Short mmCIF file of C-alpha atoms and ligand atoms in Angstrom, two decimals:
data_model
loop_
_atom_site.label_atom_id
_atom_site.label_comp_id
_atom_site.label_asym_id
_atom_site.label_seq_id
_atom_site.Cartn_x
_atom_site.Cartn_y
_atom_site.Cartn_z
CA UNK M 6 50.38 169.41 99.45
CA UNK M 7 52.07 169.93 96.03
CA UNK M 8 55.82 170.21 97.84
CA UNK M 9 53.81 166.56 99.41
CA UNK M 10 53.21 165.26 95.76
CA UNK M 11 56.79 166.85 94.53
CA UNK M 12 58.76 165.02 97.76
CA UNK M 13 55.98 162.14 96.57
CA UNK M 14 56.63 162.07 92.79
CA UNK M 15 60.35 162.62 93.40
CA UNK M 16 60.23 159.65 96.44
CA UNK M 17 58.56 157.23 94.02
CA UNK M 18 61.58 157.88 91.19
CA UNK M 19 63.88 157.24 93.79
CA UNK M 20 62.26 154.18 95.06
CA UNK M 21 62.14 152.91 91.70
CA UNK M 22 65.83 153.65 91.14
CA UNK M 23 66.84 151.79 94.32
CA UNK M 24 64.39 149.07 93.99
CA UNK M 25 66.41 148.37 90.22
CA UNK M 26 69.80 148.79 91.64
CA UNK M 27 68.95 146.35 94.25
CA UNK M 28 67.57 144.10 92.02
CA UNK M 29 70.15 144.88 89.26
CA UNK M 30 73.24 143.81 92.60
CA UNK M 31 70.88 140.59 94.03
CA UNK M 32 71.11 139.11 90.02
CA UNK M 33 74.97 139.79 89.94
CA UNK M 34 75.29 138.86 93.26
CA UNK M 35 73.31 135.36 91.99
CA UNK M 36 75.19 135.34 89.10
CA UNK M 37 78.65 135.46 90.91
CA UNK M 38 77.40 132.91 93.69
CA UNK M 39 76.41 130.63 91.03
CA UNK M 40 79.79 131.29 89.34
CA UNK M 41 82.17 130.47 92.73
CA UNK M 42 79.46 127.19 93.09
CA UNK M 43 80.53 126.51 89.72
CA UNK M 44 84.11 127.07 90.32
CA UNK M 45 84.13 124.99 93.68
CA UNK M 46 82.50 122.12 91.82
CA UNK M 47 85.09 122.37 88.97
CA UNK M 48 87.75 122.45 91.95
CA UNK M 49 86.28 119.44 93.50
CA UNK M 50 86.45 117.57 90.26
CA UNK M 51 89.80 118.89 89.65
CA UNK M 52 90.96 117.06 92.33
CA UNK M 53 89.25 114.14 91.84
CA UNK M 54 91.24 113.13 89.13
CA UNK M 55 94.73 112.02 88.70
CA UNK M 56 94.75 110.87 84.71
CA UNK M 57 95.59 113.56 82.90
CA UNK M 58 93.82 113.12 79.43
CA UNK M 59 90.17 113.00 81.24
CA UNK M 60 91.48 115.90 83.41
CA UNK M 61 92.22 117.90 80.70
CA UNK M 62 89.12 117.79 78.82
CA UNK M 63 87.26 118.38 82.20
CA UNK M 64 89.49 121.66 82.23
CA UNK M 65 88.38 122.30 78.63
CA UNK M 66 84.98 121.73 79.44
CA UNK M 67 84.73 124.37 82.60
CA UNK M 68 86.73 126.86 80.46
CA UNK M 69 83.93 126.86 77.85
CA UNK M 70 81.28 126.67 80.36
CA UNK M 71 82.57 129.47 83.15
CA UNK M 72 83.50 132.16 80.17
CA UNK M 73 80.79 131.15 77.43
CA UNK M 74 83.32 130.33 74.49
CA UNK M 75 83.45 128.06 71.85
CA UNK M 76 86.33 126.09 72.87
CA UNK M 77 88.96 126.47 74.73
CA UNK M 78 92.55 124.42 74.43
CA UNK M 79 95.54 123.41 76.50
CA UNK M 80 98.85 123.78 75.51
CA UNK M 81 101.39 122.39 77.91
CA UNK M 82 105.25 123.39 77.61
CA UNK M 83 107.35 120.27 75.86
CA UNK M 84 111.18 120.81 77.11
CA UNK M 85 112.04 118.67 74.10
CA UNK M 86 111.10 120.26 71.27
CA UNK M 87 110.88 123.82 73.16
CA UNK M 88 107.69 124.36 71.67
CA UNK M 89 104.12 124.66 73.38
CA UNK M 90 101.57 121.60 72.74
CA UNK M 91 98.26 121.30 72.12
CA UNK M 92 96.88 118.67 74.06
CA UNK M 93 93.88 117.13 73.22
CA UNK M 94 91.09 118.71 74.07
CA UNK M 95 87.69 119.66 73.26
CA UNK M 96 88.08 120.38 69.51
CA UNK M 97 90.15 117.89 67.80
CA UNK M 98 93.42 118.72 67.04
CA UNK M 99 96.65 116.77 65.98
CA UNK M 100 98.23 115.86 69.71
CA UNK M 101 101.40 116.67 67.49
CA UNK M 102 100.47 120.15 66.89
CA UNK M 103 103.74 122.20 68.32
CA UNK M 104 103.99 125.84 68.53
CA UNK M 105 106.79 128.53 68.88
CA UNK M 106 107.63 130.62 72.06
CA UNK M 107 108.88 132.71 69.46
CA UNK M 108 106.16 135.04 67.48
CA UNK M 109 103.00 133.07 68.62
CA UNK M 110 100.24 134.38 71.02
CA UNK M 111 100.43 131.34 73.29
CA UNK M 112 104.42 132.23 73.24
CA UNK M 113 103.56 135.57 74.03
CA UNK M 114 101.05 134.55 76.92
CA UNK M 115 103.48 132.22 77.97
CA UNK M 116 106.37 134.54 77.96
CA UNK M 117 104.54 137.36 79.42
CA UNK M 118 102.88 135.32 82.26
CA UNK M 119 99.77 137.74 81.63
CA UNK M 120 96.47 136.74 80.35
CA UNK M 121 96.08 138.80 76.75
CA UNK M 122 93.18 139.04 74.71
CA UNK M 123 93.11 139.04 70.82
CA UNK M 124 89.79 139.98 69.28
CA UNK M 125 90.34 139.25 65.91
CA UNK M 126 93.22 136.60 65.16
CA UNK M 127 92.86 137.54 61.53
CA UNK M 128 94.62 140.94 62.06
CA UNK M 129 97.25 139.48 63.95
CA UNK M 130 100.81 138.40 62.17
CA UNK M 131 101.23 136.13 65.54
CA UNK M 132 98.42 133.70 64.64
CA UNK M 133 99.23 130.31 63.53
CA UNK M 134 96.36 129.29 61.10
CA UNK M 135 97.41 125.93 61.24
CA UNK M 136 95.86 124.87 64.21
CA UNK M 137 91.93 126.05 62.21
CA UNK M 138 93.58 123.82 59.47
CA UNK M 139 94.31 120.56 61.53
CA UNK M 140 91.16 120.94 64.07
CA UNK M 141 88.56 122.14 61.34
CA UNK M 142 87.42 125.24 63.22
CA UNK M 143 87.35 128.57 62.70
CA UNK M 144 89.35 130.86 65.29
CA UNK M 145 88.24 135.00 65.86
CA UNK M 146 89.30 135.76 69.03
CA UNK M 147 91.08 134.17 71.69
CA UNK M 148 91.57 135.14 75.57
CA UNK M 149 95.23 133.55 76.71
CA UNK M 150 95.98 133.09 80.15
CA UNK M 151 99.30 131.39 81.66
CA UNK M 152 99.10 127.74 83.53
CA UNK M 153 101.39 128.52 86.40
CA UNK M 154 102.12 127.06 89.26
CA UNK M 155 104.19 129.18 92.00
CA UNK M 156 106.63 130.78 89.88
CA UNK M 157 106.88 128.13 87.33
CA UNK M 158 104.95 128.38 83.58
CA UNK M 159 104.17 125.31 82.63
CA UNK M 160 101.47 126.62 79.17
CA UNK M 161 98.33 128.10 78.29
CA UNK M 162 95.08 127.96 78.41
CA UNK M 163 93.30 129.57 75.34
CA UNK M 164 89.51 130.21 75.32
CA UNK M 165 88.67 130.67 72.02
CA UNK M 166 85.76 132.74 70.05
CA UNK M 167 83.25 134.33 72.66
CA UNK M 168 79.64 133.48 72.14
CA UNK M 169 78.37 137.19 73.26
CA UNK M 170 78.87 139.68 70.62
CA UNK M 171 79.61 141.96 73.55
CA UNK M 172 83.30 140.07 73.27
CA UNK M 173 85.31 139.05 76.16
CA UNK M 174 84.27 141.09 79.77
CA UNK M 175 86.47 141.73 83.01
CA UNK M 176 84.30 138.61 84.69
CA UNK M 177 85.65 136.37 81.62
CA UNK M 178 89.47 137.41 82.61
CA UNK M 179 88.63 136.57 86.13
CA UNK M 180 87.02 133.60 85.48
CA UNK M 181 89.91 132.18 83.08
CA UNK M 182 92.88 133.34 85.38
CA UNK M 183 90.61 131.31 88.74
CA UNK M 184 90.35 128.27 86.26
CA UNK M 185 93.78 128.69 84.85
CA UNK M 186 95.84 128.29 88.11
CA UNK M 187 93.47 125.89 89.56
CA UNK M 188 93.88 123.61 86.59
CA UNK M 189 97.95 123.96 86.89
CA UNK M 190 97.99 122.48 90.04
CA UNK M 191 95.77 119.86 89.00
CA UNK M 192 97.88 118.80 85.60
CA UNK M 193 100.83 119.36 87.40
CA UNK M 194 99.66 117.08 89.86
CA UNK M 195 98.42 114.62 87.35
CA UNK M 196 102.07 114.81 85.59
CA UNK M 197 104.32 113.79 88.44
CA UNK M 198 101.76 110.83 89.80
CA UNK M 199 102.19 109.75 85.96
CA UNK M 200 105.94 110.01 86.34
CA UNK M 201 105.57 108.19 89.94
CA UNK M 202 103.45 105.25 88.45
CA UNK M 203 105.81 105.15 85.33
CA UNK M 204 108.73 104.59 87.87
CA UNK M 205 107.05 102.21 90.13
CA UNK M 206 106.27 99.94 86.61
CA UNK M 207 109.32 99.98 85.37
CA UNK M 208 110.96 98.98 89.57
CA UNK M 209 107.86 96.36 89.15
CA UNK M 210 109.08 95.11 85.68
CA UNK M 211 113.05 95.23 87.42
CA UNK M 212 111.79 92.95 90.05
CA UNK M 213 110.09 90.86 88.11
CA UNK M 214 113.27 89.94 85.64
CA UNK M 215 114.97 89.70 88.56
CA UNK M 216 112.81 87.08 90.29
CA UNK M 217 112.61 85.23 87.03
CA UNK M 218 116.45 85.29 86.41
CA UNK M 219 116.76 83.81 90.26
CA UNK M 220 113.97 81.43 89.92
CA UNK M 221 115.25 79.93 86.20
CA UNK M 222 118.80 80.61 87.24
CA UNK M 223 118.26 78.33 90.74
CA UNK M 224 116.29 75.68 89.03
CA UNK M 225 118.77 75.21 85.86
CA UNK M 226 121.60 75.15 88.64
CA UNK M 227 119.88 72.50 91.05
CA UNK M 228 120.36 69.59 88.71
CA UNK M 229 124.34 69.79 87.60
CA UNK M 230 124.94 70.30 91.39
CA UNK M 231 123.02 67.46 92.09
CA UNK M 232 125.60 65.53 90.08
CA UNK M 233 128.65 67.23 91.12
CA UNK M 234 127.53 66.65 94.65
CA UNK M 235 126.76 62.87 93.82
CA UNK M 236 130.17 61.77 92.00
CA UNK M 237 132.08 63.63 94.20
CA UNK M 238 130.91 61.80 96.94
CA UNK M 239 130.75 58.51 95.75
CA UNK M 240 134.55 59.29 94.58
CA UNK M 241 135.54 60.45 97.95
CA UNK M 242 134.83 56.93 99.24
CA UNK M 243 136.48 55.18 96.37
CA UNK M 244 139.64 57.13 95.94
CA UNK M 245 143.01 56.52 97.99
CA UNK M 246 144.11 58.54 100.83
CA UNK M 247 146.00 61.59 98.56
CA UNK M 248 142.62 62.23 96.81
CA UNK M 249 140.36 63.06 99.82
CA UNK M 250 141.60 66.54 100.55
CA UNK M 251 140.68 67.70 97.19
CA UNK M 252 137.54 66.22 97.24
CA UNK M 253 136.55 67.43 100.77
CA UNK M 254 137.09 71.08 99.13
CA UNK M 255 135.02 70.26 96.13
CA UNK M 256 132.15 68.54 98.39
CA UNK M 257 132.48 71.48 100.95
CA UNK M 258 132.41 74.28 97.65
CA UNK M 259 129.37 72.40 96.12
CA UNK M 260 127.40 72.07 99.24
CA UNK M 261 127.96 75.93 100.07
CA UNK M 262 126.80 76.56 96.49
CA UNK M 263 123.54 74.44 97.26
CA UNK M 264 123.06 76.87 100.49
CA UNK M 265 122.66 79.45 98.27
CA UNK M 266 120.45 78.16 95.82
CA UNK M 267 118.40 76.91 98.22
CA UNK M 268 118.41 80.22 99.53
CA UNK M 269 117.35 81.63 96.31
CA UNK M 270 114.50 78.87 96.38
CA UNK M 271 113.23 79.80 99.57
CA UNK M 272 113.06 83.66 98.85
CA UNK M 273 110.93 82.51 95.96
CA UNK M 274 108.69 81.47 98.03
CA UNK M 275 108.13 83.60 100.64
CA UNK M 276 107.73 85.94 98.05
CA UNK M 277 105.28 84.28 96.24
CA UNK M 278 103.50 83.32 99.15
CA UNK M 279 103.56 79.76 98.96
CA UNK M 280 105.10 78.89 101.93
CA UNK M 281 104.25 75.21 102.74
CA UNK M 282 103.95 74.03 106.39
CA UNK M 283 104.51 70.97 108.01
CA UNK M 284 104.24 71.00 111.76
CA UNK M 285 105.32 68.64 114.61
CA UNK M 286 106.56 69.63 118.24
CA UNK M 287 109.65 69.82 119.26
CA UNK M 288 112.19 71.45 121.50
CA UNK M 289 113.38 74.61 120.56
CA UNK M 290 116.72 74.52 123.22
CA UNK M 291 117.43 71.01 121.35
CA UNK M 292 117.10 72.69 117.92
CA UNK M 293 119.78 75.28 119.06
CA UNK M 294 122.24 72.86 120.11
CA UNK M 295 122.00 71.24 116.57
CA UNK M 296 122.39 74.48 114.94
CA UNK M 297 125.41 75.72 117.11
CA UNK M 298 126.98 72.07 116.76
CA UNK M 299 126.57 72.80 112.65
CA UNK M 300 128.58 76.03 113.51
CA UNK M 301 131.07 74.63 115.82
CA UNK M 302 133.93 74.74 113.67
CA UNK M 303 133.42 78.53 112.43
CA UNK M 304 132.92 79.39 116.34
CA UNK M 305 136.06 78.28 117.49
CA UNK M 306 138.01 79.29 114.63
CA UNK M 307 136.98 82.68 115.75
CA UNK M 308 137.67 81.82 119.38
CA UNK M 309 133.80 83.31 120.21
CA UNK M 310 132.31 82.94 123.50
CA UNK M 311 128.97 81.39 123.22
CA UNK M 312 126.25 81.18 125.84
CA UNK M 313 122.68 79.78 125.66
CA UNK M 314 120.68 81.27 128.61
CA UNK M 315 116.85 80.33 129.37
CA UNK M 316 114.64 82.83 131.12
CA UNK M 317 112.15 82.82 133.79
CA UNK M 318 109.27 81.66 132.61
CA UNK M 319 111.06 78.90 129.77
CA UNK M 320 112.09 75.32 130.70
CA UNK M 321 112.90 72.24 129.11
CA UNK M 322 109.47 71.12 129.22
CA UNK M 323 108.40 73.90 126.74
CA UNK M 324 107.69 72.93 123.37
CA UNK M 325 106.27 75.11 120.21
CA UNK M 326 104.80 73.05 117.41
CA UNK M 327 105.60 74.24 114.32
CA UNK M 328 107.75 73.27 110.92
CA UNK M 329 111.30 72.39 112.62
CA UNK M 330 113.05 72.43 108.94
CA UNK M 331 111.48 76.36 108.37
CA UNK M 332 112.60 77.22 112.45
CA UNK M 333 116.00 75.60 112.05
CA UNK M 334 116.37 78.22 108.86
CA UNK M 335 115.50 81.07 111.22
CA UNK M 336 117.83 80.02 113.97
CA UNK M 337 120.97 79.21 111.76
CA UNK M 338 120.46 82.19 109.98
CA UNK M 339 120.50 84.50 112.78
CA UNK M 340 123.49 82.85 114.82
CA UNK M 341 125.37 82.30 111.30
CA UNK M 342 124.65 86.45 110.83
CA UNK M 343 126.15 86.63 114.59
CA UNK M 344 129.02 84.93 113.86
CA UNK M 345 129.79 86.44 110.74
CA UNK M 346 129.38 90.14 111.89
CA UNK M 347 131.14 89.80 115.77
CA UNK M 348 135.03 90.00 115.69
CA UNK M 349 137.37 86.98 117.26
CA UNK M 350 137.02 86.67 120.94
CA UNK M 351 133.52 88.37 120.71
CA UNK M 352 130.64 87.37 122.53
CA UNK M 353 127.20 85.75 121.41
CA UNK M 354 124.35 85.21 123.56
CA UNK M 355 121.58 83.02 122.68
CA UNK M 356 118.19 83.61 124.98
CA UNK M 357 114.83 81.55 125.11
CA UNK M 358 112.11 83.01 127.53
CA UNK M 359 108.29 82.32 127.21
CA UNK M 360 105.49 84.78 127.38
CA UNK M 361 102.14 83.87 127.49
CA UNK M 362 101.36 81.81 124.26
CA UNK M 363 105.18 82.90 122.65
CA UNK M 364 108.10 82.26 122.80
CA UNK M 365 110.92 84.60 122.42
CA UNK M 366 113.75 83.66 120.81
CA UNK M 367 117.08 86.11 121.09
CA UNK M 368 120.13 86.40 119.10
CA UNK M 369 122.29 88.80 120.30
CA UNK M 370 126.19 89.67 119.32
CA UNK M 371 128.78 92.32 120.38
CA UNK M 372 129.97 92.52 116.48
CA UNK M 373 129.82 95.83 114.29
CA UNK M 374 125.96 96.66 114.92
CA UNK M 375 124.17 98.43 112.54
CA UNK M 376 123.63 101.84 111.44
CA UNK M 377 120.30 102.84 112.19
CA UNK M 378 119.11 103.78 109.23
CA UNK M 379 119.96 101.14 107.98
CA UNK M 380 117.94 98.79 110.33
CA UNK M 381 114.95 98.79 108.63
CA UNK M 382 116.53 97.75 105.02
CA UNK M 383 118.14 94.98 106.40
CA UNK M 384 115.32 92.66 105.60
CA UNK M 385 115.24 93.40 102.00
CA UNK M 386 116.35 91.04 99.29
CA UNK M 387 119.89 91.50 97.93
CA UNK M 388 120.10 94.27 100.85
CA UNK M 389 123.59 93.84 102.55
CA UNK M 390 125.12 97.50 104.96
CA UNK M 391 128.28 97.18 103.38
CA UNK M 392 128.61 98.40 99.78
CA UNK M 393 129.95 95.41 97.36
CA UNK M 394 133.08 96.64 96.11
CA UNK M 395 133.94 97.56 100.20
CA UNK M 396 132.33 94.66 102.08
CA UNK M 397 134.56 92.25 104.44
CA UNK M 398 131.83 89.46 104.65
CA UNK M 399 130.59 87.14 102.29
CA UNK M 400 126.66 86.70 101.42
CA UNK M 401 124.30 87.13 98.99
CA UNK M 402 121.51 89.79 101.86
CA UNK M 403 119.10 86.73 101.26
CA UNK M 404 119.66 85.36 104.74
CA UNK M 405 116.92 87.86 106.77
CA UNK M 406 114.30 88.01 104.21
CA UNK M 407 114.17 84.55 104.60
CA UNK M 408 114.46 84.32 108.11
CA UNK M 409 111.22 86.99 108.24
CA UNK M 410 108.95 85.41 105.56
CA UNK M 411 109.49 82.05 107.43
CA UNK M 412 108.56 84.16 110.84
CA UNK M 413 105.58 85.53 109.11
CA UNK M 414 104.21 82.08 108.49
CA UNK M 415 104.64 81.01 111.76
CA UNK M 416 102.47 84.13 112.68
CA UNK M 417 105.36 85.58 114.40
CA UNK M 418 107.35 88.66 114.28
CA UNK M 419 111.04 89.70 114.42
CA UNK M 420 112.63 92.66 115.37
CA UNK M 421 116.35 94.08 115.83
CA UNK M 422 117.87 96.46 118.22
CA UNK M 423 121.70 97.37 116.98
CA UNK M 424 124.47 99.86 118.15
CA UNK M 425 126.86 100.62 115.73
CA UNK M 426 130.19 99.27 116.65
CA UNK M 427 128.79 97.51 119.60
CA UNK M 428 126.79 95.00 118.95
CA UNK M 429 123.23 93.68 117.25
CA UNK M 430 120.13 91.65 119.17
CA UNK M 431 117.85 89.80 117.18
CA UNK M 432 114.49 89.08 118.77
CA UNK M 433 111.99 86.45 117.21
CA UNK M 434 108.86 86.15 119.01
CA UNK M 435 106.79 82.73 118.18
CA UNK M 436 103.53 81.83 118.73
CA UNK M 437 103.64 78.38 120.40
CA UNK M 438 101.31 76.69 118.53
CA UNK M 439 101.17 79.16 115.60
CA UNK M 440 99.20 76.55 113.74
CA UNK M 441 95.93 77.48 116.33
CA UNK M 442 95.86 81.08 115.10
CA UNK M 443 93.63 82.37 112.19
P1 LIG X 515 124.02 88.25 104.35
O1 LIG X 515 124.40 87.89 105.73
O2 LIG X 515 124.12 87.11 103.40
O3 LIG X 515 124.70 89.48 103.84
P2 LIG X 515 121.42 88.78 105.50
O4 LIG X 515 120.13 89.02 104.81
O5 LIG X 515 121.47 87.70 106.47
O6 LIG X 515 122.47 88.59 104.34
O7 LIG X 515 121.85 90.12 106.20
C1 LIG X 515 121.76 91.35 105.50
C2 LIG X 515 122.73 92.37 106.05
O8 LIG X 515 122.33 92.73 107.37
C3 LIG X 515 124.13 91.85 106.20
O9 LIG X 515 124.85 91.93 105.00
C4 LIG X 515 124.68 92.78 107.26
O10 LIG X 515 125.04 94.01 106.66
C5 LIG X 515 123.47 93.03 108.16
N1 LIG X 515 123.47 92.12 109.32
C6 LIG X 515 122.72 91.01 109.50
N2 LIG X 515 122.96 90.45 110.71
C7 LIG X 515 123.88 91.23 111.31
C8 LIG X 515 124.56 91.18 112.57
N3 LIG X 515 124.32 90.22 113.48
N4 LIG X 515 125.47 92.14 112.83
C9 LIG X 515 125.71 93.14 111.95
N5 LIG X 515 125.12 93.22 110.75
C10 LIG X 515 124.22 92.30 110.43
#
């Protein structure tokens, strides 16, 4: 009975004992699920944002929150000045504020790539007192942890004065260091889609002087052309026989120079999307013949070999409605290209097939091809393969981003197969009546 009550007295103790350890492990077992909750919500948020100022003081805020401090700041590494930053964060401070590698306790975090602790920044010769001057707040201890990412230090995160009078615990360390590399990816992150956008608006602001400078430098050249062009017709038929030649060469100079301001105009355009189209039916073989009869000279002063071939499918009877003046563009820009690019005694063949509700339309040439890669950039503005200072052929690379905007309109599509050193195919597939399709 009494070694009953001892085992009973003793058994109760014990139960007692292991009913408080078990409730003392379920509250810090609570306490640390609500902490990695926390943590994963912070995370979350993390990545939610790309700005960096707002991501920042979400940082700050979680630092505060996760390690119960009075504030915690961010100070990023500035190659420039060498020095580490304060960025804004949740205690005002001067954006300005710089501070030393050299005898600092962010430096020394930040050389150390260890979190350190200071209890009291008053006894320590490495505190900057400045900061409590600029910010208005009073600093007593600070926990430091490094911002890295990988290998790389990119600053510090200080948490700074500890609410609990118990100071800084092992869980606070934790928590900072989980937060601290977390939040480096995230800034880092935040840094190069800044440096990203800052490139693509400046490439924006590029393109857009550029399209100005063609669209004021085509329009303030249209008008003296016009004149040129004018007198030196009307001269042409006035003057005597030794006259002619030299007019012929300043007709033929002027009218190549309208080409390419026209060309300049119509890249405007497609660009801008303000293609206008005026439609009527006609015979695409017909509109070839013009278009190799415009090129005539240029193909037998290269002694070319020139074939027109219709496919099953395609006769004479086949007609696409659609803007002839915007189709003639595409055609005499490809077969031009195909001229330019094949060598003397070279080969172009010229295909029209039907499929369905399209024609296909095919330019193909056995001149220097095209390297791969380079297929793709080929329809760019300004975009030529050769490099200016080495190029054989003359052109502006306006020629295919014409010819695809005006495909585009049509509701069509263009494509290019090319070999280099063998040869290049062009195909343009066409709705027939592109002006039925929404
Ligand atoms: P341009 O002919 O005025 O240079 P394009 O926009 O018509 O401009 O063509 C861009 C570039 O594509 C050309 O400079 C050339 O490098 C390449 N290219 C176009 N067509 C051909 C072709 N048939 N054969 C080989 N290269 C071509």
């Amino acid at each position: 009975m009494l070694r009953y009550l001892d085992n009973s007295d003793q058994g109760d103790g014990n139960d007692f004992d292991l009913e408080k350890t078990y409730k003392e492990k379920i509250a810090n077992l609570e306490t640390r699920i609500a902490y990695l909750e926390r943590i994963a919500k912070v995370s979350q948020i993390l990545n939610s944002t790309l700005e960096l100022a707002p991501l920042l003081k979400i940082i700050s805020q979680a630092g505060i929150e996760l390690t119960q401090t009075e504030g915690c700041s961010i100070l990023l590494y500035d190659e420039t000045s060498g020095q580490l930053k304060f960025m804004p964060s949740t205690f005002s401070t001067d954006e300005n504020v710089g501070i030393p590698i050299e005898n600092s306790i962010a430096g020394l975090v930040f050389q150390k790539v260890k979190p350190i602790l200071i209890r009291d920044v008053k006894e320590d010769p490495r505190w900057n007192n400045r900061v409590d001057q600029v910010s208005d707040f009073e600093t007593h201890s600070i926990l430091g942890v490094p911002l890295k990412i990988k290998y790389e230090v990119i600053g510090v995160m200080e948490l700074v004065n500890k609410t609990d009078e118990n100071g800084f615990s092992d869980d606070d360390f934790q928590r900072a260091t989980t937060l601290a590399a977390q939040a480096a990816v995230a800034i880092e992150n935040a840094r190069l889609w800044k440096d990203v956008q800052q490139a693509y608006d400046e490439l924006a602001e590029l393109d857009r002087l550029k399209s100005d400078f063609v669209s004021i430098a085509s329009h303030e050249l249209r008008t003296p052309l016009a004149v040129i062009l004018g007198y030196a017709s009307f001269l042409r038929d006035e003057v005597s026989e030794e006259g002619t030649e030299q007019l012929e060469m300043v007709l033929s100079s002027a009218i190549k120079l309208r080409n390419l301001i026209d060309d300049m105009v119509n890249l405007r355009h497609v660009k801008n999307d303000d293609i206008q189209l005026e439609f009527s039916i006609f015979s695409m073989r017909d509109l070839i013949k013009e278009v190799l009869l415009e090129f005539q000279t240029l193909i037998e002063a290269k002694s070319l070999r020139v074939k027109v071939q219709l496919y099953e499918g395609y006769d004479d009877l086949v007609n696409i409605e659609a803007d002839r003046q915007k189709i003639y563009l595409i055609v005499a820009n490809l077969i031009s290209n195909a001229i330019k690019f094949t060598d003397e005694n070279g080969f172009v063949l010229i295909s029209l097939g039907r499929h369905g509700e399209e024609i296909h339309l095919q330019v193909a040439d056995t001149g220097i091809g095209i390297p791969k890669e380079r297929t793709r950039k080929i329809f760019e503005a300004f975009y030529q393969v050769e490099r200016v200072l080495t190029r054989r052929f003359g052109g502006m690379g306006l020629g295919l981003p014409i010819v695809k905007g005006m495909v585009e309109v049509h509701k069509g599509k263009i494509t290019v197969d090319s070999i280099e050193g063998r040869g290049s195919q062009f195909t343009v597939m066409l709705p027939l009546s592109p002006g039925l399709i929404y």
